[in-house]
Coordinates of C-alpha atoms in Angstrom, one line a residue:
M152 CA 0.0 0.0 0.0
T153 CA 1.1 3.5 -0.7
S154 CA 3.2 5.0 2.2
T155 CA 1.9 8.3 3.4
R156 CA 1.8 10.5 6.4
R157 CA -2.0 9.9 6.3
L158 CA -1.6 6.5 7.7
L159 CA -1.2 7.8 11.2
S160 CA -1.5 4.5 13.0
L161 CA 1.7 3.3 11.4
T162 CA 5.1 4.0 12.8
L163 CA 7.3 6.4 10.9
A164 CA 9.5 3.5 9.9
A165 CA 6.6 2.3 7.9
A166 CA 5.9 5.8 6.6
L167 CA 9.5 5.9 5.4
S168 CA 9.4 2.3 4.1
L169 CA 9.8 1.6 0.5
S170 CA 6.3 0.6 -0.1
T171 CA 5.9 4.0 -1.9
S172 CA 4.4 3.3 -5.3
A173 CA 4.8 4.6 -8.8
L174 CA 2.1 6.6 -10.4
A175 CA -0.2 5.5 -13.2
L176 CA 1.2 6.8 -16.5
A177 CA -0.3 9.5 -18.6
E178 CA 0.3 13.1 -19.5
T179 CA 1.3 15.4 -16.7
V180 CA 2.4 19.0 -16.6
T181 CA 6.1 19.3 -17.4
G182 CA 8.2 22.3 -18.3
A183 CA 6.0 24.6 -16.2
W184 CA 5.2 25.1 -12.5
T185 CA 2.2 23.1 -11.4
H186 CA 0.3 22.6 -8.1
A187 CA -0.3 18.9 -8.6
F188 CA 1.4 15.8 -9.8
T189 CA -0.7 13.3 -11.6
M190 CA -0.1 10.6 -14.1
G191 CA -3.7 9.8 -14.3
D192 CA -5.9 11.5 -16.9
A193 CA -5.9 14.9 -15.1
A194 CA -5.8 16.3 -11.6
K195 CA -9.3 16.6 -10.2
Y196 CA -8.7 19.7 -8.2
P197 CA -7.6 23.0 -9.7
A198 CA -4.9 25.3 -8.3
D199 CA -7.5 27.4 -6.4
F200 CA -9.5 24.5 -4.9
K201 CA -10.8 25.1 -1.3
H202 CA -10.6 21.6 0.1
F203 CA -10.9 18.0 -0.9
D204 CA -14.5 16.9 -1.6
Y205 CA -14.4 14.0 0.9
V206 CA -13.7 16.1 4.0
N207 CA -16.1 17.9 6.3
P208 CA -14.6 21.4 6.3
D209 CA -16.7 22.3 9.4
A210 CA -15.6 19.2 11.4
P211 CA -15.2 20.2 15.1
K212 CA -11.8 20.3 16.5
A213 CA -12.1 18.5 19.8
G214 CA -11.7 15.3 21.8
T215 CA -9.1 12.6 22.2
L216 CA -8.5 9.6 20.0
R217 CA -6.8 6.7 21.9
L218 CA -5.0 4.1 19.8
G219 CA -3.5 0.8 20.9
T220 CA -0.4 -0.7 19.3
R221 CA 1.8 -3.8 19.8
G222 CA 5.4 -3.9 20.9
A223 CA 7.4 -1.0 22.2
F224 CA 9.4 2.0 21.0
D225 CA 12.9 3.2 21.8
T226 CA 13.5 6.3 19.6
F227 CA 12.1 9.5 18.3
N228 CA 14.7 9.7 15.5
P229 CA 12.6 9.3 12.4
I230 CA 15.3 8.2 9.9
L231 CA 17.6 5.7 11.6
P232 CA 17.3 2.2 10.0
K233 CA 17.6 0.6 13.4
G234 CA 15.5 0.8 16.5
D235 CA 11.7 1.0 16.9
P236 CA 10.4 4.6 16.1
A237 CA 7.5 5.8 18.2
A238 CA 4.0 5.2 16.8
G239 CA 2.5 8.3 15.2
L240 CA 5.8 10.0 14.8
G241 CA 4.8 11.0 11.3
L242 CA 2.2 13.3 12.9
T243 CA 4.9 15.8 13.8
Y244 CA 6.3 16.1 10.2
D245 CA 5.1 17.2 6.8
T246 CA 6.0 16.0 3.4
L247 CA 6.7 18.0 0.2
M248 CA 3.5 16.7 -1.4
T249 CA 0.3 14.9 -0.1
P250 CA -2.1 12.5 -1.8
S251 CA -5.7 13.0 -2.7
L252 CA -7.7 10.0 -1.3
D253 CA -10.5 10.2 -4.0
E254 CA -8.1 10.1 -6.9
N255 CA -5.9 7.3 -8.0
N256 CA -2.3 8.4 -8.0
T257 CA -2.6 12.2 -7.7
Y258 CA -0.6 14.3 -5.3
Y259 CA -0.9 18.0 -4.4
G260 CA 1.6 20.4 -3.1
H261 CA 2.1 20.7 0.7
L262 CA 5.4 21.8 2.1
A263 CA 6.1 22.4 -1.6
K264 CA 3.5 24.7 -3.0
E265 CA 4.5 23.9 -6.6
L266 CA 6.9 21.7 -8.6
F267 CA 8.6 22.0 -11.9
I268 CA 9.4 18.8 -13.9
E269 CA 11.8 18.9 -16.7
P270 CA 10.2 17.7 -20.0
D271 CA 12.5 14.7 -20.1
Y272 CA 12.0 14.0 -16.4
S273 CA 15.7 14.4 -15.8
A274 CA 15.1 16.7 -12.8
V275 CA 12.4 18.1 -10.6
T276 CA 12.3 21.4 -8.7
F277 CA 10.1 22.1 -5.7
R278 CA 9.1 25.6 -4.6
L279 CA 8.3 25.7 -0.9
D280 CA 5.2 27.3 0.5
P281 CA 6.4 30.6 2.1
D282 CA 4.0 30.0 5.0
A283 CA 5.7 26.7 6.0
K284 CA 7.3 26.8 9.4
W285 CA 8.6 24.6 12.2
H286 CA 6.9 24.5 15.5
D287 CA 9.5 26.9 16.9
G288 CA 8.5 29.5 14.3
E289 CA 11.5 29.1 12.0
K290 CA 10.8 28.9 8.3
V291 CA 11.1 25.5 6.5
T292 CA 13.8 26.1 3.9
A293 CA 15.3 24.3 0.9
A294 CA 18.4 23.7 3.0
D295 CA 16.2 21.6 5.3
V296 CA 15.1 19.5 2.4
V297 CA 18.6 18.9 1.1
W298 CA 20.0 18.2 4.5
T299 CA 17.2 15.7 5.2
F300 CA 17.7 13.9 1.9
E301 CA 21.5 13.7 2.4
K302 CA 21.2 12.4 5.9
M303 CA 18.7 9.7 4.8
I304 CA 21.0 8.3 2.2
E305 CA 24.0 8.6 4.5
L306 CA 22.4 6.8 7.4
S307 CA 20.1 4.2 5.7
P308 CA 21.2 1.7 3.1
N309 CA 17.5 1.3 2.2
Q310 CA 17.1 4.9 1.4
A311 CA 20.5 5.1 -0.4
Q312 CA 19.4 2.4 -2.7
Y313 CA 15.9 3.7 -3.2
Y314 CA 17.2 7.2 -4.1
A315 CA 20.0 5.8 -6.2
S316 CA 18.7 7.6 -9.3
V317 CA 19.2 11.0 -7.7
T318 CA 22.6 12.4 -8.5
N319 CA 22.2 15.8 -6.9
A320 CA 20.1 17.7 -4.4
E321 CA 20.6 21.4 -4.5
A322 CA 19.0 24.4 -2.8
L323 CA 18.7 27.0 -5.6
T324 CA 17.3 29.6 -3.1
D325 CA 15.9 29.5 0.4
G326 CA 12.6 28.5 -1.2
E327 CA 13.5 26.2 -4.1
V328 CA 15.2 22.8 -4.1
K329 CA 16.2 20.8 -7.2
F330 CA 16.8 17.1 -7.6
T331 CA 18.7 15.9 -10.6
F332 CA 18.4 12.3 -11.9
N333 CA 20.9 10.0 -13.6
E334 CA 18.2 8.7 -16.0
K335 CA 15.5 10.2 -18.1
N336 CA 11.8 9.5 -18.5
N337 CA 11.4 7.7 -15.2
R338 CA 8.0 9.3 -14.3
E339 CA 8.0 8.0 -10.8
L340 CA 11.0 9.9 -9.6
P341 CA 9.2 13.3 -9.0
L342 CA 6.7 11.5 -6.8
I343 CA 9.4 9.7 -4.8
L344 CA 11.0 13.0 -4.0
G345 CA 7.6 14.6 -3.4
Q346 CA 6.9 12.1 -0.6
L347 CA 10.1 13.1 1.2
L348 CA 9.5 13.8 4.9
V349 CA 11.4 16.9 5.9
L350 CA 13.4 17.4 9.1
P351 CA 14.7 20.7 10.7
Q352 CA 18.4 21.0 10.1
H353 CA 18.8 23.8 12.7
W354 CA 17.3 21.8 15.5
W355 CA 19.2 18.6 14.8
E356 CA 22.5 20.5 14.6
G357 CA 21.7 22.3 17.8
T358 CA 21.8 21.3 21.5
D359 CA 19.3 19.9 23.9
A360 CA 18.1 21.4 27.2
K361 CA 21.2 20.1 28.9
G362 CA 23.6 21.6 26.4
N363 CA 24.4 18.3 24.7
K364 CA 24.8 18.4 20.9
R365 CA 22.1 16.4 19.1
D366 CA 23.1 13.7 16.7
I367 CA 20.8 12.6 13.8
G368 CA 22.9 9.5 13.5
A369 CA 22.0 8.3 17.1
S370 CA 18.8 7.2 18.8
T371 CA 17.1 9.7 21.0
Q372 CA 14.1 10.0 23.3
E373 CA 14.1 13.8 23.2
P374 CA 10.7 15.0 21.9
P375 CA 11.4 16.1 18.3
L376 CA 10.7 19.4 16.6
G377 CA 8.5 19.2 13.6
S378 CA 6.3 21.1 11.2
G379 CA 3.2 18.9 11.2
A380 CA -0.3 19.2 12.5
Y381 CA 0.7 17.6 15.9
K382 CA 3.6 17.8 18.3
L383 CA 4.6 15.3 21.0
Q384 CA 3.0 16.3 24.3
S385 CA 4.2 13.6 26.7
F386 CA 5.4 10.0 26.8
D387 CA 6.2 7.1 29.1
A388 CA 9.3 5.4 27.5
G389 CA 8.2 2.3 25.5
K390 CA 4.7 2.4 26.9
T391 CA 2.6 5.5 26.0
I392 CA 2.8 8.5 23.7
T393 CA 0.5 11.5 23.5
Y394 CA 0.4 14.0 20.7
E395 CA -1.4 17.4 20.8
R396 CA -2.8 19.3 17.9
V397 CA -0.7 22.4 17.1
P398 CA -3.2 25.4 17.4
D399 CA -1.2 27.6 15.0
Y400 CA -0.3 24.9 12.5
W401 CA 0.9 26.7 9.4
A402 CA -1.2 24.5 7.0
A403 CA -4.4 24.3 9.0
T404 CA -6.5 26.3 6.5
K405 CA -4.6 25.2 3.4
P406 CA -6.8 23.3 0.9
T407 CA -4.9 20.0 1.4
E408 CA -5.5 20.2 5.2
L409 CA -8.9 21.8 5.7
G410 CA -11.3 19.5 7.5
Q411 CA -8.5 17.2 8.6
N412 CA -6.5 16.5 11.8
N413 CA -9.6 17.1 13.9
F414 CA -8.6 15.6 17.2
D415 CA -7.2 17.7 20.0
T416 CA -5.0 14.8 21.1
L417 CA -4.0 11.4 19.8
A418 CA -2.7 9.0 22.4
Y419 CA -1.0 5.6 21.8
E420 CA -0.7 2.9 24.3
Y421 CA 1.6 -0.1 23.8
F422 CA 0.8 -3.7 24.6
L423 CA 3.3 -6.6 24.6
D424 CA 0.8 -9.4 24.7
E425 CA -1.8 -9.7 22.0
S426 CA -4.6 -11.1 24.2
V427 CA -4.0 -8.3 26.7
W428 CA -4.1 -5.8 23.8
F429 CA -7.5 -7.0 22.6
E430 CA -8.8 -7.1 26.2
G431 CA -7.6 -3.5 26.5
F432 CA -9.9 -2.6 23.6
K433 CA -12.9 -4.5 25.1
G434 CA -12.2 -2.7 28.4
D435 CA -12.3 0.7 26.7
Q436 CA -8.6 1.5 27.3
F437 CA -8.5 2.7 23.7
D438 CA -11.0 3.5 20.9
Y439 CA -10.2 1.7 17.7
W440 CA -9.3 -1.8 16.7
S441 CA -8.2 -3.1 13.3
E442 CA -8.9 -6.8 13.1
Y443 CA -6.6 -9.3 11.3
S444 CA -7.8 -12.5 12.9
A445 CA -10.7 -14.2 11.1
R446 CA -11.5 -16.3 14.2
R447 CA -11.7 -13.2 16.5
W448 CA -13.8 -11.3 13.9
A449 CA -16.2 -14.2 13.8
T450 CA -16.3 -15.1 17.5
G451 CA -14.6 -12.4 19.6
F452 CA -17.0 -9.5 19.3
D453 CA -20.0 -10.8 21.3
F454 CA -19.3 -8.7 24.4
P455 CA -22.0 -6.4 25.8
A456 CA -20.7 -3.1 24.4
V457 CA -21.2 -4.5 20.9
E458 CA -24.7 -5.7 21.6
E459 CA -25.6 -2.3 23.1
G460 CA -24.3 -0.4 20.1
R461 CA -21.5 1.3 22.1
V462 CA -19.0 -0.5 20.0
V463 CA -19.5 -0.4 16.2
L464 CA -18.2 -3.0 13.8
E465 CA -17.6 -1.8 10.3
T466 CA -15.7 -3.0 7.2
F467 CA -14.1 -0.7 4.6
A468 CA -13.5 -1.9 1.0
Q469 CA -12.1 1.5 0.2
D470 CA -8.9 0.6 2.1
Y471 CA -8.1 -2.0 -0.5
N472 CA -9.4 -0.4 -3.7
A473 CA -6.0 0.7 -5.0
S474 CA -3.7 -1.8 -3.4
G475 CA -2.7 -5.4 -3.6
A476 CA -0.1 -7.7 -2.1
M477 CA 1.7 -10.9 -2.2
T478 CA 1.7 -12.5 1.3
G479 CA 3.1 -15.9 2.0
F480 CA 5.9 -18.2 3.2
I481 CA 9.1 -16.6 1.8
P482 CA 12.3 -18.8 1.7
N483 CA 15.7 -17.2 2.0
L484 CA 17.5 -18.0 -1.3
R485 CA 20.7 -17.1 0.3
R486 CA 20.4 -20.6 1.9
D487 CA 21.6 -23.4 -0.4
K488 CA 18.7 -25.6 0.5
F489 CA 16.3 -23.3 -1.4
Q490 CA 18.3 -22.8 -4.5
D491 CA 16.6 -25.7 -6.3
E492 CA 13.2 -24.6 -7.8
K493 CA 11.8 -28.1 -7.2
V494 CA 12.3 -27.7 -3.4
R495 CA 10.5 -24.4 -3.4
E496 CA 7.6 -25.8 -5.5
A497 CA 7.3 -28.8 -3.3
L498 CA 6.7 -26.6 -0.3
N499 CA 3.5 -25.2 -1.9
Y500 CA 2.1 -28.7 -2.2
A501 CA 2.4 -29.0 1.6
F502 CA 0.2 -26.0 2.4
D503 CA -3.5 -26.9 2.8
F504 CA -5.1 -23.5 2.5
E505 CA -8.6 -24.9 2.0
E506 CA -8.5 -26.8 5.3
L507 CA -7.3 -23.6 7.1
N508 CA -10.0 -21.6 5.4
R509 CA -12.7 -24.0 6.6
T510 CA -11.5 -24.6 10.1
V511 CA -9.6 -21.5 11.1
F512 CA -10.6 -18.6 8.8
F513 CA -14.4 -19.1 8.8
E514 CA -14.3 -19.0 4.9
Q515 CA -13.4 -15.3 5.0
Y516 CA -10.2 -15.4 2.8
D517 CA -9.2 -16.0 -0.7
R518 CA -6.0 -17.8 -1.8
I519 CA -3.4 -15.5 -3.2
N520 CA -2.4 -16.3 -6.8
S521 CA -0.5 -13.2 -7.9
Y522 CA 2.2 -10.8 -6.7
F523 CA -0.4 -8.2 -7.5
F524 CA -3.4 -9.9 -5.9
G525 CA -6.5 -7.7 -5.9
L526 CA -5.3 -5.5 -8.7
P527 CA -6.7 -5.6 -12.2
F528 CA -3.5 -6.1 -14.1
A529 CA -2.4 -9.3 -12.3
S530 CA -1.4 -12.0 -14.8
K531 CA -4.1 -14.3 -16.0
D532 CA -4.7 -16.8 -18.8
L533 CA -1.8 -17.2 -21.2
P534 CA 0.3 -14.2 -22.1
Q535 CA -0.7 -12.2 -25.2
G536 CA -0.2 -8.9 -26.9
E537 CA 2.4 -6.5 -25.4
E538 CA 2.9 -8.8 -22.3
L539 CA 3.8 -11.6 -24.6
E540 CA 6.2 -9.4 -26.5
I541 CA 8.0 -8.4 -23.2
L542 CA 8.3 -12.0 -22.2
E543 CA 9.6 -13.1 -25.6
S544 CA 12.3 -10.4 -25.4
V545 CA 13.8 -12.2 -22.4
K546 CA 12.7 -15.7 -23.2
D547 CA 16.2 -17.2 -22.7
L548 CA 16.2 -15.8 -19.1
I549 CA 12.8 -16.9 -17.8
P550 CA 11.0 -20.3 -17.3
A551 CA 9.6 -21.7 -20.5
S552 CA 6.4 -22.6 -18.7
V553 CA 5.3 -18.9 -18.7
F554 CA 4.4 -19.3 -22.3
T555 CA 2.5 -22.6 -22.0
E556 CA 1.0 -22.9 -18.5
V557 CA -1.2 -20.7 -16.4
Y558 CA 0.0 -20.6 -12.8
T559 CA -2.4 -22.2 -10.3
N560 CA -1.9 -23.1 -6.6
P561 CA -2.4 -26.7 -5.5
V562 CA -5.8 -27.4 -4.0
A563 CA -6.4 -29.7 -1.1
G564 CA -9.1 -29.4 1.6
D565 CA -9.6 -33.1 2.3
S566 CA -7.4 -36.0 3.2
Q567 CA -7.4 -37.6 -0.3
K568 CA -6.4 -34.4 -2.1
L569 CA -3.7 -33.7 0.6
R570 CA -2.2 -37.1 0.2
G571 CA -2.0 -36.6 -3.6
N572 CA -0.3 -33.2 -3.1
L573 CA 2.2 -34.7 -0.6
R574 CA 3.0 -37.4 -3.1
T575 CA 3.7 -34.7 -5.7
A576 CA 5.8 -32.8 -3.2
L577 CA 7.9 -35.9 -2.4
G578 CA 8.4 -36.5 -6.1
L579 CA 9.7 -33.0 -6.6
L580 CA 12.0 -33.3 -3.6
T581 CA 13.3 -36.7 -4.9
E582 CA 14.1 -35.0 -8.2
A583 CA 16.0 -32.4 -6.3
G584 CA 18.3 -35.1 -4.8
Y585 CA 16.6 -36.0 -1.5
T586 CA 15.7 -39.5 -0.3
L587 CA 13.1 -40.6 2.2
Q588 CA 14.9 -42.8 4.8
G589 CA 12.4 -43.9 7.4
N590 CA 10.7 -40.8 8.6
Q591 CA 13.4 -38.4 7.5
L592 CA 14.0 -36.8 4.1
V593 CA 17.8 -36.6 3.7
D594 CA 20.3 -35.3 1.1
A595 CA 23.2 -37.1 -0.4
N596 CA 25.2 -36.6 2.8
G597 CA 22.4 -38.1 4.9
K598 CA 21.4 -34.7 6.4
Q599 CA 17.7 -34.1 6.9
L600 CA 16.1 -31.2 5.2
E601 CA 15.4 -28.8 8.0
I602 CA 13.6 -25.4 7.8
E603 CA 13.2 -22.9 10.6
L604 CA 10.2 -20.6 10.2
L605 CA 10.8 -17.3 11.9
M606 CA 7.7 -15.3 13.1
H607 CA 6.9 -12.7 15.7
Q608 CA 3.1 -13.1 15.8
A609 CA 1.8 -15.9 17.9
S610 CA -1.6 -15.6 16.2
L611 CA -0.1 -17.0 13.0
E612 CA 0.9 -20.2 14.7
P613 CA -2.0 -22.2 13.2
I614 CA -0.9 -21.2 9.7
A615 CA 2.6 -22.3 10.5
Q616 CA 1.5 -25.6 12.0
N617 CA -0.4 -26.4 8.9
M618 CA 2.9 -26.5 7.0
I619 CA 4.8 -28.1 9.8
T620 CA 2.4 -31.0 10.2
N621 CA 2.1 -31.7 6.5
L622 CA 5.9 -31.5 5.8
R623 CA 6.6 -33.9 8.6
Q624 CA 4.6 -36.5 6.8
I625 CA 7.2 -36.5 4.0
G626 CA 10.2 -36.3 6.3
V627 CA 10.9 -32.5 6.3
A628 CA 11.7 -31.1 9.7
M629 CA 10.1 -27.6 9.8
T630 CA 10.2 -25.8 13.2
L631 CA 8.6 -22.6 14.3
R632 CA 10.6 -20.0 16.1
I633 CA 8.6 -17.1 17.5
V634 CA 10.7 -14.1 18.7
D635 CA 9.8 -10.7 20.0
T636 CA 9.3 -7.9 17.6
P637 CA 12.7 -6.1 18.0
Q638 CA 14.6 -9.4 17.5
Y639 CA 12.4 -10.2 14.5
I640 CA 13.1 -6.9 12.9
N641 CA 16.9 -7.2 13.5
R642 CA 17.0 -10.7 12.0
L643 CA 14.9 -9.5 9.1
R644 CA 17.3 -6.7 8.4
S645 CA 20.3 -9.0 8.4
F646 CA 18.5 -11.8 6.5
D647 CA 19.1 -14.1 9.4
Y648 CA 16.3 -16.7 8.7
D649 CA 15.5 -19.7 6.7
M650 CA 11.9 -18.7 6.0
I651 CA 9.5 -16.0 7.1
Y652 CA 5.8 -15.3 6.6
T653 CA 5.3 -11.7 5.4
S654 CA 4.2 -9.6 2.4
W655 CA 5.1 -7.1 -0.3
A656 CA 2.5 -4.4 -0.5
Q657 CA 1.7 -3.4 -4.1
S658 CA 0.1 -0.2 -5.5
F659 CA -2.2 0.4 -8.4
S660 CA 0.9 1.4 -10.4
P661 CA 4.1 -0.6 -9.8
G662 CA 7.4 1.0 -10.5
N663 CA 10.8 1.6 -9.0
E664 CA 10.0 -0.2 -5.7
Q665 CA 10.1 -3.5 -7.7
R666 CA 13.9 -3.1 -7.8
F667 CA 13.9 -3.0 -4.0
F668 CA 11.5 -6.0 -3.7
F669 CA 13.0 -8.3 -6.4
G670 CA 16.1 -6.7 -8.0
T671 CA 19.6 -8.0 -7.9
G672 CA 20.9 -4.7 -6.6
S673 CA 18.9 -5.1 -3.4
A674 CA 19.6 -8.8 -2.8
D675 CA 22.4 -8.2 -0.3
A676 CA 21.5 -4.7 0.8
E677 CA 21.0 -4.9 4.5
G678 CA 17.4 -4.0 5.5
S679 CA 16.0 -4.2 2.0
Q680 CA 12.7 -5.8 1.2
N681 CA 14.2 -8.3 -1.1
Y682 CA 13.4 -10.9 1.5
L683 CA 14.1 -13.7 -1.0
G684 CA 17.6 -12.6 -1.8
L685 CA 16.5 -12.8 -5.4
A686 CA 19.2 -12.1 -8.0
D687 CA 17.8 -13.0 -11.5
K688 CA 18.7 -11.4 -14.8
G689 CA 15.3 -12.1 -16.3
V690 CA 13.5 -10.5 -13.5
D691 CA 15.9 -7.5 -13.5
A692 CA 15.2 -7.0 -17.3
I693 CA 11.4 -7.0 -16.9
I694 CA 11.6 -4.6 -13.9
E695 CA 13.6 -2.1 -16.0
K696 CA 11.0 -2.4 -18.8
L697 CA 8.3 -1.7 -16.2
I698 CA 10.1 1.4 -14.9
A699 CA 10.8 2.7 -18.4
A700 CA 7.1 2.2 -19.5
D701 CA 5.9 5.4 -21.2
D702 CA 2.2 4.6 -21.1
R703 CA -0.3 2.8 -18.9
A704 CA -0.8 -0.1 -21.3
T705 CA 2.9 -0.9 -21.3
Q706 CA 3.1 -0.5 -17.5
E707 CA 0.3 -3.0 -17.0
A708 CA 1.8 -5.4 -19.6
A709 CA 5.2 -5.3 -17.9
S710 CA 3.6 -5.7 -14.4
A711 CA 1.7 -8.8 -15.6
A712 CA 4.9 -10.2 -17.2
L713 CA 6.8 -9.6 -14.0
D714 CA 4.0 -11.3 -12.0
R715 CA 4.0 -14.3 -14.3
V716 CA 7.8 -14.9 -14.2
L717 CA 7.9 -14.6 -10.4
L718 CA 5.0 -17.1 -10.0
H719 CA 6.6 -19.6 -12.4
K720 CA 9.9 -19.5 -10.5
H721 CA 8.0 -20.9 -7.5
L722 CA 9.7 -18.4 -5.2
V723 CA 7.0 -18.2 -2.5
V724 CA 4.3 -20.3 -1.0
P725 CA 1.3 -17.9 -1.5
G726 CA -0.9 -17.2 1.5
Y727 CA -4.3 -15.7 1.8
A728 CA -5.9 -12.2 1.8
L729 CA -8.9 -10.1 2.4
Q730 CA -10.3 -7.4 0.1
Y731 CA -11.6 -5.2 2.9
S732 CA -10.5 -4.0 6.3
R733 CA -12.3 -5.1 9.5
T734 CA -12.6 -2.5 12.2
A735 CA -14.3 -2.0 15.6
R736 CA -14.6 1.3 17.4
W737 CA -16.1 2.8 20.5
N738 CA -18.9 4.9 19.2
R739 CA -17.6 8.3 19.9
F740 CA -16.6 9.4 16.4
S741 CA -18.1 10.4 13.0
H742 CA -16.8 10.5 9.5
P743 CA -18.0 12.1 6.2
E744 CA -21.1 10.4 4.8
T745 CA -19.3 9.7 1.6
L746 CA -15.8 8.4 2.2
P747 CA -13.1 8.8 -0.5
E748 CA -12.8 6.0 -3.0
F749 CA -9.3 4.8 -2.0
S750 CA -9.3 5.0 1.8
S751 CA -11.5 5.0 4.9
G752 CA -9.6 8.2 5.8
F753 CA -9.2 7.1 9.5
P754 CA -8.3 9.0 11.5
T755 CA -7.3 12.0 9.4
I756 CA -10.8 13.0 8.2
W757 CA -12.8 11.7 11.2
W758 CA -13.8 13.7 14.2
W759 CA -15.0 13.6 17.8
D760 CA -18.8 13.4 18.0
E761 CA -19.9 14.8 21.4
E762 CA -23.4 13.5 21.1
K763 CA -22.3 9.9 20.4
A764 CA -19.6 10.1 23.1
T765 CA -22.3 11.2 25.7
Q766 CA -24.4 8.2 24.8
T767 CA -21.5 5.8 24.8
K768 CA -20.2 7.1 28.1

């Protein structure tokens, strides 16, 4: 899903993650200053628009929204690649541009009032809003933008790779900053820079209340200085954080902000245990719950407050309208045991999704069959047209099966089908050089095939046990290791795992982020989202064709081609997904009657409803 400061319940690490997406391709304004960046048909809102259509411009500014989150936090430094940034930290900062939630892939000026894109997309210049200021009253300057950018790529290998196409960042004046690229006609690059979250250089290079010099390269628990709609009010280290709305926020009446950021305070409370976390919601310790467990959604909301209407259950398809994902069991190809494609394919035959859906998921989920699951350009049928042309251009580098077979997942759901699938899996493993000796599947040296599955969510244990139990029947020793969130993140960053269960979020318009997900250049970059460690010339070639696409049809064709090749390489055991979000809330809030097409807008465009709050108590 597209990363944005609007997703306030995410940590800033997620806001800075490389799930940022490319824009849909079409004509946009180049060679002139413009208030909006779109690669759709046209920006919906003109330069003099008053506010987004989906907001309530008269929404009251009042009340407290309490949010619960899992884990802990240890830093208020927003750009360090290590550590656990505080939840909601993005509330205190602004980005150069901000998205419209009722348009697909359209961004409007925020810190940057306008932008100028060179006709060949070789550079982009941002002109800052002269009203933009930090919470201490100092103006936001082009020097702040350049300093932030340079510190990000200096301190974070992730960011250095993601911004690898940027050869120069230059402050032309106090109010204009220019980014120059090492390639032309990459239409995503202006957006990537437009989503840059800007930090105050003068504050970070200054001293704290004790006279100690601050260090952007070190973790800190000093409340940060920002320019956003909220500032940090108070915290209890690792446990709670409270943000207060800035009364003189410089952008409060700007068209991109009117009717938004309506709560006086937002408070986050951390929980280490999931069951305690949910009981905290039921006990009215916080206000909003986003549900990811099918069992709990089906059976866990029968408490009195729901029956009395004081807790409201609601689903939002809007949250998934412009996003997709591949979620599944991801092997680490840096381990020799997963180099053979037959081993990877065999693992898929041991996953009985249909049984899980019936017994654990209450038939709520669909099996994922695409790296762009839920999006209209996911590969289907046999390739044809421009997709076929793209595949034929790299046919010597990709599996031959992409031209003759449609990818499908194995289907089980009963004991007979599962036995057949396990026989197929054992056959594939035998072809890969393994032998079943007694109850152990061993290699030529007599060593059993062992796989450690690394997880940090105990709620996913039934999914893991499905694989573990079935693989045991053919002699494979899979074990589950559940670690705490900080340890999981550290092991993820250093690729210290056999297998994980996670996902790649995909947008309506894939682009440069595919290099970071699947490109050779990211395979050994610490902290990258190339969880697989994939380094494949055929995949690289298709990614470059996708990035260079000069129209929407070519972009969709290249996306489908990439999807098809990844599927036929049997890199992942696909999992399952929903196409809507499941939420519960204490009934103290309201939202616009018509929500934007591509988001529920929570909590940015919601507001405190005094009448409901009185009734809910």
